[in-house]
């Protein structure tokens, strides 16, 4: 790993107030985030939330209408060649030089990177079992994605940006990929920023997550912290008389048979004890990331409107 | 200086990629693909001097002109489409963006030199002795630079994320042909205003359709193409060039200056704007792209009233305009139009314009050009240059529109969107120019019979609904034969052509409809 680090601390990516309008749509309205070295940062959101646009602005492929971003200590719009070579980017687009077989593609791509790790590329090729003699454009979508993963991981980058890497991959390969991403970030203190719609994957590897909704960061938090403070409280038998119930940090509530289910984003054991004293038996349930995602983004006012529409 | 270093590095990267491709083809024993590629890249530009030699060897002037025009269209598309990748990978991995743009040009230099040499040789063969005077040399140099200018122009458009000037690129040689013939040899005495109107209409249409945003550069490019095409096709222009008179000298020097200025300005624009370039293209992974407007347009009622009939009309219009899902040009968003405005794009279809051309030309000369214009009016009337009347859409099939229904819909569209406006334009032209002129009347009949042939062609043995290449090859052969016969087309020969087209077309159409009706009873028509 390179010795050069961001002067502001160990921050690989920093974005503040990014905005981007695409045609008549506000693709990104206000995105600010920090990705420190040694972390795996999951950017999640529904389709069209602005994840890809944000990543492209971070890499200088799109010019933000407002706001700024720095990657590896340099402004995104003027990344030096040295900085660009320290970034591994798996785009959601297909790899453009796709009429070569994987070994020849590796030969072509490796020449760009002084840090190219041939051992890793061979290990990954073996592990992913990508056909050696077939041009990339003739591979199946999943095999092609595996080949692209090999190309990115073998660059041995300081910052790994993966835009929906799990697309088209089967469960086993996704697990392999997660292993590779984790080893990159944790063992060598590098940074990983990735988007995915497979929230179980995000939960397995990410240590910080950001929820994007309609171009805005709805929530950003270390995953452990998020899971510790977001809980579902089940008020037994209070489905009908819970109107007066006030739960600090409540974000949603619904009835399920005779019970009232309230999700709070500021769970506190002492306050829960106080609620128990007033409302009787209260069960505290943990939420996994998928449930948190649904509670935060899936039951918001916008979604309700959409459902009504 | 650093830009140049980056450019050389980028050119080396591209060369390395090419070497790896060649090595892979050799390793796989796949020489045919490489050979095809080389033949296409080197062979197509070499057709220019070959056609000039045909023009010298035979007295079939019309064939020479037509082939030059067709090749001009093809070459401009080939030059303008010269490969230069601008993906996220390239922008991140090449030394610099400016270097990438210049490197792509450097990488293409050997091929551009070859193309330029072919282009200059074509003019040298068309105007023997031109190289002995200054005007001739300047035009030859301009012709040599033309492929580079066209390639840079295409790259500029891609760098700036604008649409390719396809329509304008296709129309330019046609304009050059028309205006050259008119200006230099007075082919159409008494009808000069028609040519001017056609010129302005085509240019305006091309400019709108291709989203021209740099009119000065486009005009300069038009002028260079015009002159480079005028010399091979116009005897008067060739003579002036060989004589090297003052007029030729002026034209030659202006064209040379424009060529050089265009190269410099296109490079400047690319390097200057490349930092503002954005990679916006997205794969469908993050939520699939919305389906095209075909399906919803059919079932969506008119937004501003009009009912299902207007919706169906919009569907016809949408289906017959190229790339209806793109948002590049206002006229391609026909599905959003309501009321009488939905008829507006029909007047821009190629059929009516070609019909006007055919009927107009037939007044003074009934030659191969008239016949080919009439054939083109029918076969090129809508959507594509191919002769199939409908492109089978898997997407439509998934939406529940069977291939048989698509074929029938294509037939209806051919008559509604293709034949009706074309015939209307031909008849109006006939009435305005000379209603009782037998040659013009025959041309109108020829257009109708050509439409019949188009509709019925795939019904004839050995064609099937899904065939596209075979009918296209047949049509191309037919067109070349028509032009090769040249001035033979007059009187009886024209009548035979009408009878043949109408007869074959009617039989084919009957067989086709029978086949389509049968498929209702038996199995749905499937496309291989």
Tab-separated table of C-alpha atoms in Angstrom, chain B residues 156-467:
chain	number	residue	atom	x	y	z
B	156	UNK	CA	-15.367	15.314	-31.370
B	157	UNK	CA	-19.004	14.412	-31.304
B	158	UNK	CA	-18.343	11.372	-29.163
B	159	UNK	CA	-16.068	13.293	-26.811
B	160	UNK	CA	-18.691	15.927	-26.327
B	161	UNK	CA	-21.406	13.298	-25.882
B	162	UNK	CA	-23.464	14.551	-28.729
B	163	UNK	CA	-25.264	12.557	-31.311
B	164	UNK	CA	-23.443	11.389	-34.392
B	165	UNK	CA	-24.236	13.399	-37.499
B	166	UNK	CA	-25.578	10.358	-39.247
B	167	UNK	CA	-28.351	11.962	-41.202
B	168	UNK	CA	-26.241	14.863	-42.302
B	169	UNK	CA	-23.402	12.513	-43.149
B	170	UNK	CA	-25.675	10.455	-45.357
B	171	UNK	CA	-27.263	13.424	-47.026
B	172	UNK	CA	-24.151	15.396	-47.772
B	173	UNK	CA	-23.066	13.433	-50.830
B	174	UNK	CA	-26.608	13.489	-52.150
B	175	UNK	CA	-26.630	17.247	-51.820
B	176	UNK	CA	-23.250	17.460	-53.426
B	177	UNK	CA	-24.456	15.313	-56.285
B	178	UNK	CA	-27.604	17.340	-56.838
B	179	UNK	CA	-26.020	20.730	-56.631
B	180	UNK	CA	-22.989	19.754	-58.635
B	181	UNK	CA	-25.053	18.425	-61.467
B	182	UNK	CA	-27.201	21.497	-61.406
B	183	UNK	CA	-24.449	24.053	-61.071
B	184	UNK	CA	-21.967	22.619	-63.494
B	185	UNK	CA	-23.898	20.945	-66.245
B	186	UNK	CA	-27.376	22.512	-66.082
B	187	UNK	CA	-29.086	19.216	-65.988
B	188	UNK	CA	-32.354	20.708	-64.918
B	189	UNK	CA	-32.937	23.844	-66.951
B	190	UNK	CA	-36.007	25.697	-65.761
B	191	UNK	CA	-36.272	23.859	-62.467
B	192	UNK	CA	-33.402	25.320	-60.551
B	193	UNK	CA	-35.622	26.427	-57.674
B	194	UNK	CA	-36.583	22.816	-57.020
B	195	UNK	CA	-32.967	21.989	-56.468
B	196	UNK	CA	-32.461	24.950	-54.177
B	197	UNK	CA	-35.550	24.027	-52.142
B	198	UNK	CA	-34.432	20.412	-51.928
B	199	UNK	CA	-30.971	21.540	-50.876
B	200	UNK	CA	-32.235	23.812	-48.135
B	201	UNK	CA	-34.816	21.280	-46.920
B	202	UNK	CA	-32.297	18.460	-46.784
B	203	UNK	CA	-29.698	20.588	-45.085
B	204	UNK	CA	-32.180	21.898	-42.532
B	205	UNK	CA	-33.536	18.434	-41.885
B	206	UNK	CA	-30.060	17.009	-41.553
B	207	UNK	CA	-29.001	19.805	-39.251
B	208	UNK	CA	-32.025	19.361	-36.990
B	209	UNK	CA	-31.901	15.594	-37.076
B	210	UNK	CA	-28.254	15.367	-36.201
B	211	UNK	CA	-28.369	18.047	-33.530
B	212	UNK	CA	-25.800	20.332	-35.063
B	213	UNK	CA	-24.404	22.582	-32.383
B	214	UNK	CA	-21.344	23.872	-34.190
B	215	UNK	CA	-22.832	25.196	-37.433
B	216	UNK	CA	-19.661	26.912	-38.652
B	217	UNK	CA	-17.587	23.748	-38.413
B	218	UNK	CA	-20.397	21.719	-39.973
B	219	UNK	CA	-20.685	24.150	-42.844
B	220	UNK	CA	-16.939	24.095	-43.415
B	221	UNK	CA	-17.005	20.299	-43.394
B	222	UNK	CA	-19.925	20.333	-45.826
B	223	UNK	CA	-17.967	22.556	-48.171
B	224	UNK	CA	-14.913	20.305	-48.106
B	225	UNK	CA	-16.981	17.171	-48.752
B	226	UNK	CA	-18.898	18.927	-51.475
B	227	UNK	CA	-15.787	19.943	-53.368
B	228	UNK	CA	-14.033	16.610	-52.910
B	229	UNK	CA	-17.088	14.839	-54.292
B	230	UNK	CA	-17.774	17.336	-57.022
B	231	UNK	CA	-14.511	16.713	-58.856
B	232	UNK	CA	-14.971	13.000	-59.447
B	233	UNK	CA	-18.605	13.354	-60.558
B	234	UNK	CA	-18.583	16.579	-62.543
B	235	UNK	CA	-16.916	16.837	-65.917
B	236	UNK	CA	-16.977	20.634	-65.790
B	237	UNK	CA	-15.302	20.684	-62.382
B	238	UNK	CA	-12.651	18.222	-63.551
B	239	UNK	CA	-11.923	20.314	-66.622
B	240	UNK	CA	-11.631	23.492	-64.547
B	241	UNK	CA	-9.250	21.745	-62.207
B	242	UNK	CA	-7.070	20.436	-65.023
B	243	UNK	CA	-6.998	23.888	-66.609
B	244	UNK	CA	-6.116	25.423	-63.242
B	245	UNK	CA	-7.954	28.665	-63.921
B	246	UNK	CA	-8.503	31.419	-61.369
B	247	UNK	CA	-11.851	30.065	-60.213
B	248	UNK	CA	-10.441	26.608	-59.600
B	249	UNK	CA	-7.504	28.173	-57.800
B	250	UNK	CA	-9.801	30.115	-55.488
B	251	UNK	CA	-11.981	27.094	-54.700
B	252	UNK	CA	-8.947	24.862	-54.156
B	253	UNK	CA	-7.215	27.263	-51.809
B	254	UNK	CA	-10.392	27.825	-49.764
B	255	UNK	CA	-10.977	24.094	-49.450
B	256	UNK	CA	-7.400	23.408	-48.432
B	257	UNK	CA	-7.478	26.167	-45.825
B	258	UNK	CA	-10.794	24.844	-44.517
B	259	UNK	CA	-9.421	21.299	-44.283
B	260	UNK	CA	-6.395	22.339	-42.286
B	261	UNK	CA	-8.454	24.682	-40.120
B	262	UNK	CA	-10.931	21.907	-39.415
B	263	UNK	CA	-8.218	19.489	-38.316
B	264	UNK	CA	-6.729	22.069	-35.968
B	265	UNK	CA	-10.089	23.217	-34.610
B	266	UNK	CA	-11.437	19.684	-34.063
B	267	UNK	CA	-8.295	18.688	-32.179
B	268	UNK	CA	-8.444	21.889	-30.177
B	269	UNK	CA	-12.106	21.332	-29.309
B	270	UNK	CA	-11.457	17.760	-28.242
B	271	UNK	CA	-8.513	18.559	-26.014
B	272	UNK	CA	-10.204	21.607	-24.575
B	273	UNK	CA	-13.499	19.956	-23.811
B	274	UNK	CA	-12.348	16.491	-22.905
B	275	UNK	CA	-12.007	17.395	-19.241
B	276	UNK	CA	-15.668	18.277	-19.204
B	277	UNK	CA	-16.605	14.962	-20.716
B	278	UNK	CA	-18.880	12.830	-18.614
B	279	UNK	CA	-19.441	9.107	-18.682
B	280	UNK	CA	-23.167	8.863	-18.324
B	281	UNK	CA	-23.919	5.619	-20.102
B	282	UNK	CA	-25.313	3.053	-17.760
B	283	UNK	CA	-25.888	-0.650	-18.015
B	284	UNK	CA	-29.230	-1.934	-16.989
B	285	UNK	CA	-27.942	-3.513	-13.800
B	286	UNK	CA	-29.225	-0.800	-11.516
B	287	UNK	CA	-32.829	-1.256	-12.408
B	288	UNK	CA	-33.642	-2.263	-15.906
B	289	UNK	CA	-34.043	0.403	-18.530
B	290	UNK	CA	-37.667	1.261	-19.087
B	291	UNK	CA	-39.121	-0.500	-22.099
B	292	UNK	CA	-39.460	1.454	-25.272
B	293	UNK	CA	-42.605	3.321	-25.972
B	294	UNK	CA	-43.933	0.737	-28.432
B	295	UNK	CA	-46.157	-1.128	-26.031
B	296	UNK	CA	-47.475	1.641	-23.829
B	297	UNK	CA	-48.087	3.925	-26.797
B	298	UNK	CA	-50.479	1.423	-28.299
B	299	UNK	CA	-52.488	1.030	-25.169
B	300	UNK	CA	-52.129	4.498	-23.702
B	301	UNK	CA	-54.883	6.748	-24.842
B	302	UNK	CA	-53.999	10.126	-26.221
B	303	UNK	CA	-52.904	12.349	-23.379
B	304	UNK	CA	-54.673	15.329	-24.859
B	305	UNK	CA	-57.636	13.450	-26.221
B	306	UNK	CA	-57.947	11.868	-29.604
B	307	UNK	CA	-58.757	8.347	-28.524
B	308	UNK	CA	-57.310	5.083	-29.643
B	309	UNK	CA	-57.081	6.116	-33.314
B	310	UNK	CA	-54.628	8.898	-32.499
B	311	UNK	CA	-52.723	6.583	-30.209
B	312	UNK	CA	-52.452	4.054	-33.021
B	313	UNK	CA	-51.255	6.772	-35.376
B	314	UNK	CA	-48.568	7.761	-32.909
B	315	UNK	CA	-47.564	4.134	-32.757
B	316	UNK	CA	-47.106	4.020	-36.529
B	317	UNK	CA	-45.093	7.196	-36.444
B	318	UNK	CA	-42.993	6.016	-33.556
B	319	UNK	CA	-42.259	2.670	-35.118
B	320	UNK	CA	-41.128	4.201	-38.353
B	321	UNK	CA	-38.815	6.806	-37.029
B	322	UNK	CA	-35.301	5.664	-36.293
B	323	UNK	CA	-34.417	5.004	-32.661
B	324	UNK	CA	-37.661	6.193	-31.119
B	325	UNK	CA	-36.385	5.551	-27.612
B	326	UNK	CA	-33.575	8.064	-27.875
B	327	UNK	CA	-34.174	11.561	-26.701
B	328	UNK	CA	-31.766	13.183	-29.076
B	329	UNK	CA	-34.053	14.998	-31.426
B	330	UNK	CA	-37.371	16.628	-31.014
B	331	UNK	CA	-38.823	14.936	-34.037
B	332	UNK	CA	-38.055	11.512	-32.658
B	333	UNK	CA	-40.352	12.086	-29.704
B	334	UNK	CA	-43.348	11.796	-31.917
B	335	UNK	CA	-45.204	9.677	-29.421
B	336	UNK	CA	-45.700	12.732	-27.244
B	337	UNK	CA	-47.406	14.700	-29.964
B	338	UNK	CA	-51.100	15.105	-30.286
B	339	UNK	CA	-53.594	16.248	-32.870
B	340	UNK	CA	-52.522	17.128	-36.405
B	341	UNK	CA	-48.927	17.542	-35.247
B	342	UNK	CA	-48.480	13.782	-35.289
B	343	UNK	CA	-48.632	13.904	-39.085
B	344	UNK	CA	-45.753	16.345	-39.201
B	345	UNK	CA	-42.873	13.869	-39.178
B	346	UNK	CA	-44.335	12.085	-42.155
B	347	UNK	CA	-43.283	14.864	-44.485
B	348	UNK	CA	-39.693	14.298	-43.431
B	349	UNK	CA	-39.692	10.675	-44.394
B	350	UNK	CA	-37.411	9.867	-47.242
B	351	UNK	CA	-40.010	8.414	-49.574
B	352	UNK	CA	-41.762	11.696	-50.469
B	353	UNK	CA	-38.484	13.515	-51.065
B	354	UNK	CA	-37.179	10.789	-53.325
B	355	UNK	CA	-40.504	10.639	-55.143
B	356	UNK	CA	-40.346	14.378	-55.846
B	357	UNK	CA	-36.794	13.900	-57.106
B	358	UNK	CA	-37.765	11.011	-59.380
B	359	UNK	CA	-40.784	12.749	-60.890
B	360	UNK	CA	-38.856	16.007	-61.378
B	361	UNK	CA	-35.907	14.370	-63.080
B	362	UNK	CA	-38.083	12.306	-65.372
B	363	UNK	CA	-39.184	15.483	-67.153
B	364	UNK	CA	-35.847	16.051	-68.793
B	365	UNK	CA	-34.244	12.654	-68.806
B	366	UNK	CA	-35.607	9.177	-68.254
B	367	UNK	CA	-32.513	7.351	-67.231
B	368	UNK	CA	-31.291	4.926	-64.657
B	369	UNK	CA	-31.179	7.641	-61.999
B	370	UNK	CA	-34.924	8.159	-62.315
B	371	UNK	CA	-35.582	4.442	-62.030
B	372	UNK	CA	-33.308	4.050	-59.043
B	373	UNK	CA	-34.868	7.104	-57.353
B	374	UNK	CA	-38.303	5.582	-57.798
B	375	UNK	CA	-37.115	2.239	-56.420
B	376	UNK	CA	-35.436	3.952	-53.497
B	377	UNK	CA	-38.580	5.972	-52.797
B	378	UNK	CA	-40.362	2.693	-52.220
B	379	UNK	CA	-37.652	0.652	-50.573
B	380	UNK	CA	-36.238	3.462	-48.490
B	381	UNK	CA	-39.500	5.123	-47.633
B	382	UNK	CA	-39.423	4.521	-43.943
B	383	UNK	CA	-37.355	3.501	-40.982
B	384	UNK	CA	-34.470	1.592	-42.508
B	385	UNK	CA	-32.597	1.091	-45.720
B	386	UNK	CA	-33.221	-2.611	-45.560
B	387	UNK	CA	-36.002	-4.039	-47.645
B	388	UNK	CA	-37.780	-5.816	-44.841
B	389	UNK	CA	-40.929	-3.968	-44.048
B	390	UNK	CA	-40.880	-4.751	-40.393
B	391	UNK	CA	-38.157	-5.429	-37.906
B	392	UNK	CA	-39.318	-8.177	-35.647
B	393	UNK	CA	-39.114	-7.035	-32.093
B	394	UNK	CA	-38.650	-9.568	-29.351
B	395	UNK	CA	-39.717	-6.878	-26.919
B	396	UNK	CA	-43.022	-6.486	-28.710
B	397	UNK	CA	-43.406	-10.237	-28.722
B	398	UNK	CA	-42.902	-10.262	-24.968
B	399	UNK	CA	-45.573	-7.596	-24.697
B	400	UNK	CA	-47.939	-9.987	-26.379
B	401	UNK	CA	-47.675	-8.866	-30.002
B	402	UNK	CA	-47.140	-12.011	-32.038
B	403	UNK	CA	-44.624	-11.987	-34.890
B	404	UNK	CA	-47.443	-12.591	-37.351
B	405	UNK	CA	-49.234	-9.530	-36.030
B	406	UNK	CA	-46.017	-7.589	-36.319
B	407	UNK	CA	-45.700	-8.628	-39.952
B	408	UNK	CA	-49.265	-7.576	-40.697
B	409	UNK	CA	-48.731	-4.357	-38.821
B	410	UNK	CA	-45.624	-3.730	-40.913
B	411	UNK	CA	-47.657	-4.179	-44.073
B	412	UNK	CA	-50.280	-1.725	-42.882
B	413	UNK	CA	-47.573	0.740	-41.936
B	414	UNK	CA	-45.918	0.383	-45.309
B	415	UNK	CA	-49.044	1.518	-47.052
B	416	UNK	CA	-50.146	4.096	-44.510
B	417	UNK	CA	-46.827	5.672	-43.597
B	418	UNK	CA	-44.827	4.737	-46.680
B	419	UNK	CA	-46.991	4.641	-49.768
B	420	UNK	CA	-49.584	7.300	-49.006
B	421	UNK	CA	-47.282	10.276	-48.359
B	422	UNK	CA	-44.899	9.167	-51.106
B	423	UNK	CA	-47.674	8.819	-53.646
B	424	UNK	CA	-49.177	12.102	-52.567
B	425	UNK	CA	-45.847	13.866	-53.052
B	426	UNK	CA	-45.341	12.227	-56.457
B	427	UNK	CA	-48.825	13.133	-57.685
B	428	UNK	CA	-48.567	16.740	-56.473
B	429	UNK	CA	-45.212	17.090	-58.204
B	430	UNK	CA	-46.673	15.627	-61.364
B	431	UNK	CA	-49.625	18.035	-61.293
B	432	UNK	CA	-47.440	21.049	-60.607
B	433	UNK	CA	-44.799	20.319	-63.229
B	434	UNK	CA	-46.558	18.718	-66.160
B	435	UNK	CA	-49.698	16.600	-65.603
B	436	UNK	CA	-49.730	15.184	-69.138
B	437	UNK	CA	-46.081	14.275	-69.391
B	438	UNK	CA	-46.032	10.548	-70.155
B	439	UNK	CA	-42.586	9.992	-68.658
B	440	UNK	CA	-43.616	11.575	-65.366
B	441	UNK	CA	-46.842	9.592	-65.245
B	442	UNK	CA	-44.834	6.429	-65.837
B	443	UNK	CA	-42.544	7.381	-62.965
B	444	UNK	CA	-45.506	7.696	-60.600
B	445	UNK	CA	-46.699	4.263	-61.698
B	446	UNK	CA	-43.201	2.915	-61.241
B	447	UNK	CA	-43.159	4.187	-57.634
B	448	UNK	CA	-46.468	2.439	-56.913
B	449	UNK	CA	-45.306	-0.795	-58.504
B	450	UNK	CA	-42.044	-0.605	-56.564
B	451	UNK	CA	-44.052	-0.368	-53.346
B	452	UNK	CA	-45.956	-3.464	-54.413
B	453	UNK	CA	-42.657	-5.227	-55.044
B	454	UNK	CA	-41.415	-4.221	-51.624
B	455	UNK	CA	-44.541	-5.501	-49.947
B	456	UNK	CA	-44.523	-8.755	-51.865
B	457	UNK	CA	-40.815	-9.505	-52.122
B	458	UNK	CA	-40.612	-11.621	-48.987
B	459	UNK	CA	-43.638	-13.593	-50.162
B	460	UNK	CA	-41.722	-14.888	-53.177
B	461	UNK	CA	-39.602	-17.993	-53.143
B	462	UNK	CA	-36.906	-18.314	-51.723
B	463	UNK	CA	-37.562	-15.518	-49.211
B	464	UNK	CA	-39.234	-15.786	-45.842
B	465	UNK	CA	-40.498	-13.223	-43.370
B	466	UNK	CA	-37.348	-13.228	-41.308
B	467	UNK	CA	-35.033	-12.844	-44.279
